Every structure is written in C-alpha cells, then in structure tokens.
mmCIF file of C-alpha atoms in Angstrom:
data_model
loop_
_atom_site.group_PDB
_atom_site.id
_atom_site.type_symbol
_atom_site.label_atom_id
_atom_site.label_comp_id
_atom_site.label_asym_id
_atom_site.label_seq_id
_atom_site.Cartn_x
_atom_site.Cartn_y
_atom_site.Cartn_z
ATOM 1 C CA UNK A 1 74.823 -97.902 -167.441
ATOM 2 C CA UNK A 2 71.779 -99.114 -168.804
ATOM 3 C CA UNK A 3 69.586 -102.073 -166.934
ATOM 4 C CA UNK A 4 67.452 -103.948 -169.258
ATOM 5 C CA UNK A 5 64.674 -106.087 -167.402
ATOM 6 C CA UNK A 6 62.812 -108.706 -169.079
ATOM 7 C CA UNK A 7 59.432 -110.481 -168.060
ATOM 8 C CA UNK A 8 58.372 -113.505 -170.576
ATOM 9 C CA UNK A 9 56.082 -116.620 -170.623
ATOM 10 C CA UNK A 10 55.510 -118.317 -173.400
ATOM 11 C CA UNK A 11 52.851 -116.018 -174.339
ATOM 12 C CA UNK A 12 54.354 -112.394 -174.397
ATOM 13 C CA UNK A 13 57.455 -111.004 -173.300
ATOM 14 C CA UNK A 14 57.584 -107.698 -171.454
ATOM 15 C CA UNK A 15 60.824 -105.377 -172.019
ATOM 16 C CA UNK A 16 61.868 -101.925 -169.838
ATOM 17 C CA UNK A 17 64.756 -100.175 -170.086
ATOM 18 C CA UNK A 18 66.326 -97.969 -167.105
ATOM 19 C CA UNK A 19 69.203 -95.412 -167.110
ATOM 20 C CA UNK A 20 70.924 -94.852 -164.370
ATOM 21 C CA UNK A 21 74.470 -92.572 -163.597
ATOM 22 C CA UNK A 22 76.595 -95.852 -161.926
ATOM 23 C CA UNK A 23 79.040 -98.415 -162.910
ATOM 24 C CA UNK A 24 77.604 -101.921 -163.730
ATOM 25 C CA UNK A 25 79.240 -103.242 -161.044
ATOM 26 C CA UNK A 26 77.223 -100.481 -158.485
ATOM 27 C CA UNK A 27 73.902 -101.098 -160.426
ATOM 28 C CA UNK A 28 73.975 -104.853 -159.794
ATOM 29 C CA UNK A 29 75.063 -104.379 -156.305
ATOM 30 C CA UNK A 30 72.395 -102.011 -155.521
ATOM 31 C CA UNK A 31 69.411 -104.288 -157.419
ATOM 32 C CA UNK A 32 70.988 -107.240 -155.385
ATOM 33 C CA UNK A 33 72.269 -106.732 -152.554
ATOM 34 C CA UNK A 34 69.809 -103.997 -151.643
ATOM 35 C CA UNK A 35 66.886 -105.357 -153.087
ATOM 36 C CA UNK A 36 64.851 -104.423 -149.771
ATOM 37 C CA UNK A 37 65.435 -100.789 -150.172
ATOM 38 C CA UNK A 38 63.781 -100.478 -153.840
ATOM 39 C CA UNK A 39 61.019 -103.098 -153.344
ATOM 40 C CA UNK A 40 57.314 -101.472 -152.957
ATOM 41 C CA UNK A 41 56.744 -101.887 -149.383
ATOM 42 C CA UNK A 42 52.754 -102.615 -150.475
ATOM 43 C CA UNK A 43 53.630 -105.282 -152.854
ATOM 44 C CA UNK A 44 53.384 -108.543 -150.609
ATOM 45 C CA UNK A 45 51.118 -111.263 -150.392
ATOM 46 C CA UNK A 46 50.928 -111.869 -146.080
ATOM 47 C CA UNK A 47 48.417 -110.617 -144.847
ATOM 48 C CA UNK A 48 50.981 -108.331 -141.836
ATOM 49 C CA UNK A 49 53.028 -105.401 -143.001
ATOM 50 C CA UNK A 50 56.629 -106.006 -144.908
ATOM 51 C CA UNK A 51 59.545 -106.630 -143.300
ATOM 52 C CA UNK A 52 61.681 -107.694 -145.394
ATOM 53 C CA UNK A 53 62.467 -108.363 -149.347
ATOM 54 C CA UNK A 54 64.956 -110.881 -149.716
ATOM 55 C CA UNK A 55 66.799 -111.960 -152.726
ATOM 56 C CA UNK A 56 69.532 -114.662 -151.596
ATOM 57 C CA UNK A 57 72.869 -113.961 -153.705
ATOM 58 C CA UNK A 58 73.255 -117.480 -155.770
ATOM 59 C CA UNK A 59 71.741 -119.281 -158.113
ATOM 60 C CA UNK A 60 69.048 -121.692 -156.746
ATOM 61 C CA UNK A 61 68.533 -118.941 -153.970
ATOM 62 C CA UNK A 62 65.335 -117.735 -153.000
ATOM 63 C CA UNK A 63 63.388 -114.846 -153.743
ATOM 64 C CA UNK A 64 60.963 -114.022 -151.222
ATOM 65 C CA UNK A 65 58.712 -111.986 -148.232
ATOM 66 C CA UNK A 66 59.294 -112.018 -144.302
ATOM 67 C CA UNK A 67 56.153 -110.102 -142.879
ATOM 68 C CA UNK A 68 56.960 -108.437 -139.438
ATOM 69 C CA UNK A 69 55.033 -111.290 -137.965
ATOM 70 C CA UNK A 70 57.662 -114.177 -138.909
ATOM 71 C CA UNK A 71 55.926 -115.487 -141.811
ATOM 72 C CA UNK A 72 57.656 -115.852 -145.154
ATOM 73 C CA UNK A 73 56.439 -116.557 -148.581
ATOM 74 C CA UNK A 74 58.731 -117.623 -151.541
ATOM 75 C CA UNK A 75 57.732 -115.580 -154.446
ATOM 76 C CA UNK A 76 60.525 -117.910 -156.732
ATOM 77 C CA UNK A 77 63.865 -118.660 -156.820
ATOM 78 C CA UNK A 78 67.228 -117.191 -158.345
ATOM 79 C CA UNK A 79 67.745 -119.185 -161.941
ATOM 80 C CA UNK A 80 70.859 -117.581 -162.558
ATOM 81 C CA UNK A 81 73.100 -115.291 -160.554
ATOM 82 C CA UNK A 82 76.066 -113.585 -163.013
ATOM 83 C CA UNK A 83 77.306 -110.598 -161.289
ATOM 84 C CA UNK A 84 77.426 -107.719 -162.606
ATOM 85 C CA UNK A 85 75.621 -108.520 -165.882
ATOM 86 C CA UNK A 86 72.429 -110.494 -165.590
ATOM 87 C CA UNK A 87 70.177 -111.922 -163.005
ATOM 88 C CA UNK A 88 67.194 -114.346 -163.817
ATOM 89 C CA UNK A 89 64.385 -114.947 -161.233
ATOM 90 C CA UNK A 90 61.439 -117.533 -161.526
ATOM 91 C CA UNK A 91 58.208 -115.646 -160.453
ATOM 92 C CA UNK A 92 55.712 -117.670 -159.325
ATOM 93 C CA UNK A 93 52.862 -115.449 -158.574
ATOM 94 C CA UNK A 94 50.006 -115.964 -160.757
ATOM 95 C CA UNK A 95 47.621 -113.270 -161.652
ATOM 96 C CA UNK A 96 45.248 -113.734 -158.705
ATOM 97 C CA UNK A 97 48.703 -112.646 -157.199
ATOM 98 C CA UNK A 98 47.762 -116.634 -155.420
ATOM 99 C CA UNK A 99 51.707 -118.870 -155.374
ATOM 100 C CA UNK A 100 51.468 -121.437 -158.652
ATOM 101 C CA UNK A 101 53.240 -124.312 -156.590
ATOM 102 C CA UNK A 102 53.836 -125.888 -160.798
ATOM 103 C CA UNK A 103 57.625 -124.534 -162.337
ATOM 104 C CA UNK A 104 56.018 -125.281 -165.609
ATOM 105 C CA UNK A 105 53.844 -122.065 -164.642
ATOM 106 C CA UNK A 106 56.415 -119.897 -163.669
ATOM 107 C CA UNK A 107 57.405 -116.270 -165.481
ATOM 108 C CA UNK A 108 60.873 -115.566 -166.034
ATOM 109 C CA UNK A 109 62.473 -112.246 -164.866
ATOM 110 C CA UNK A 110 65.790 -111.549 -166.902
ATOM 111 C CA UNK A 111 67.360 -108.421 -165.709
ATOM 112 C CA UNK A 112 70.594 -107.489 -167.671
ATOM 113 C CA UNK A 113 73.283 -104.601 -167.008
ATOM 114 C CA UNK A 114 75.058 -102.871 -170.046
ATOM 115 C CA UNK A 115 77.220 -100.314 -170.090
ATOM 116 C CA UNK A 116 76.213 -97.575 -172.240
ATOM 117 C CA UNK A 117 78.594 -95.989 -175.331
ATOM 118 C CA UNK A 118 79.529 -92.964 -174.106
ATOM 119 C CA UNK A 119 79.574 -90.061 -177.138
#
C-alpha cells in the first residue's frame, strides 16, 4: 500500500510518498481514526502541552488541537473525506505558524491511498 500526501498553494506543490505493509483500508483507518497517535506531540500552537489531535471523520469536520488545559485551536477543516482512498484537509497555519482566519489563504493537504502492484 502506498500513501501519497500532497501539500499545494498556488505557488508550489509539495509531494511524499510512504510505503507501508497494510491494506488500504488499515492505512486510512490508522491516518484517520488514529490521527492522535502519529501526530508530533511538539507540533501545536497553545501555549500548554498536547492533549489531543483531532481529525473529525466527515467532510466539513474539523481538524484541530485540545491542549491539556481545555483550549482548542482549529488548524482547518476536512474538504473531503473518501474512505479508504483520499482525504483532503484545509491548513490554515501560515508560516509564522499564526491561524490565517481568510480560506482564500489556506494550503491544501491531499493525502491519497494506492495499492501497490505486487510483482
């Protein structure tokens, strides 16, 4: 199973590839559903330590911090939700890693999940 994730603006586009030994049904369900387990604990913008990482499991779902004090911050929303093959966030982060309130400014995030040929 290969996972293909794409960040793009209008300006560049950013491609990785990842190769992992699981269905694409498992892969999705893992980069979903578990989303808290995989996230970088230091990558946050409260100012208390991570709680949670939350991606909600629809489109027009958030994507988003809670910080062990309560507080949350949206980091985008869910643009399209098409389990198991592709995912699409909004990011809305800006690169003072400040939250662009304007969709216009938003990144895209296209994650897609292939099956590879087997030989």
């Amino acid at each position: 199973m290969r996972a293909t994730q794409e960040i793009a603006t209008d300006e560049f586009a950013v491609r990785a590839t990842i190769t992992v030994k699981a269905t694409i049904e498992r892969a999705f369900k893992v980069y979903t559903e578990k989303f808290d387990s995989w996230w970088p604990r230091e990558h946050k913008l409260g100012k208390a330590a991570l709680d949670r990482a939350v991606l909600e499991p629809r489109a027009g779902g958030r994507w988003y911090e809670r910080t062990v004090d309560g507080a949350e911050c949206t980091w985008g929303s869910v643009l399209a939700w098409e389990p198991p093959r592709r995912l699409v966030l909004s990011w809305r982060i800006n690169q003072d890693w400040q939250i662009d309130e304007d969709p216009a400014h938003a990144s895209e995030i296209e994650v897609t999940f292939t099956a590879e040929a087997r030989s």
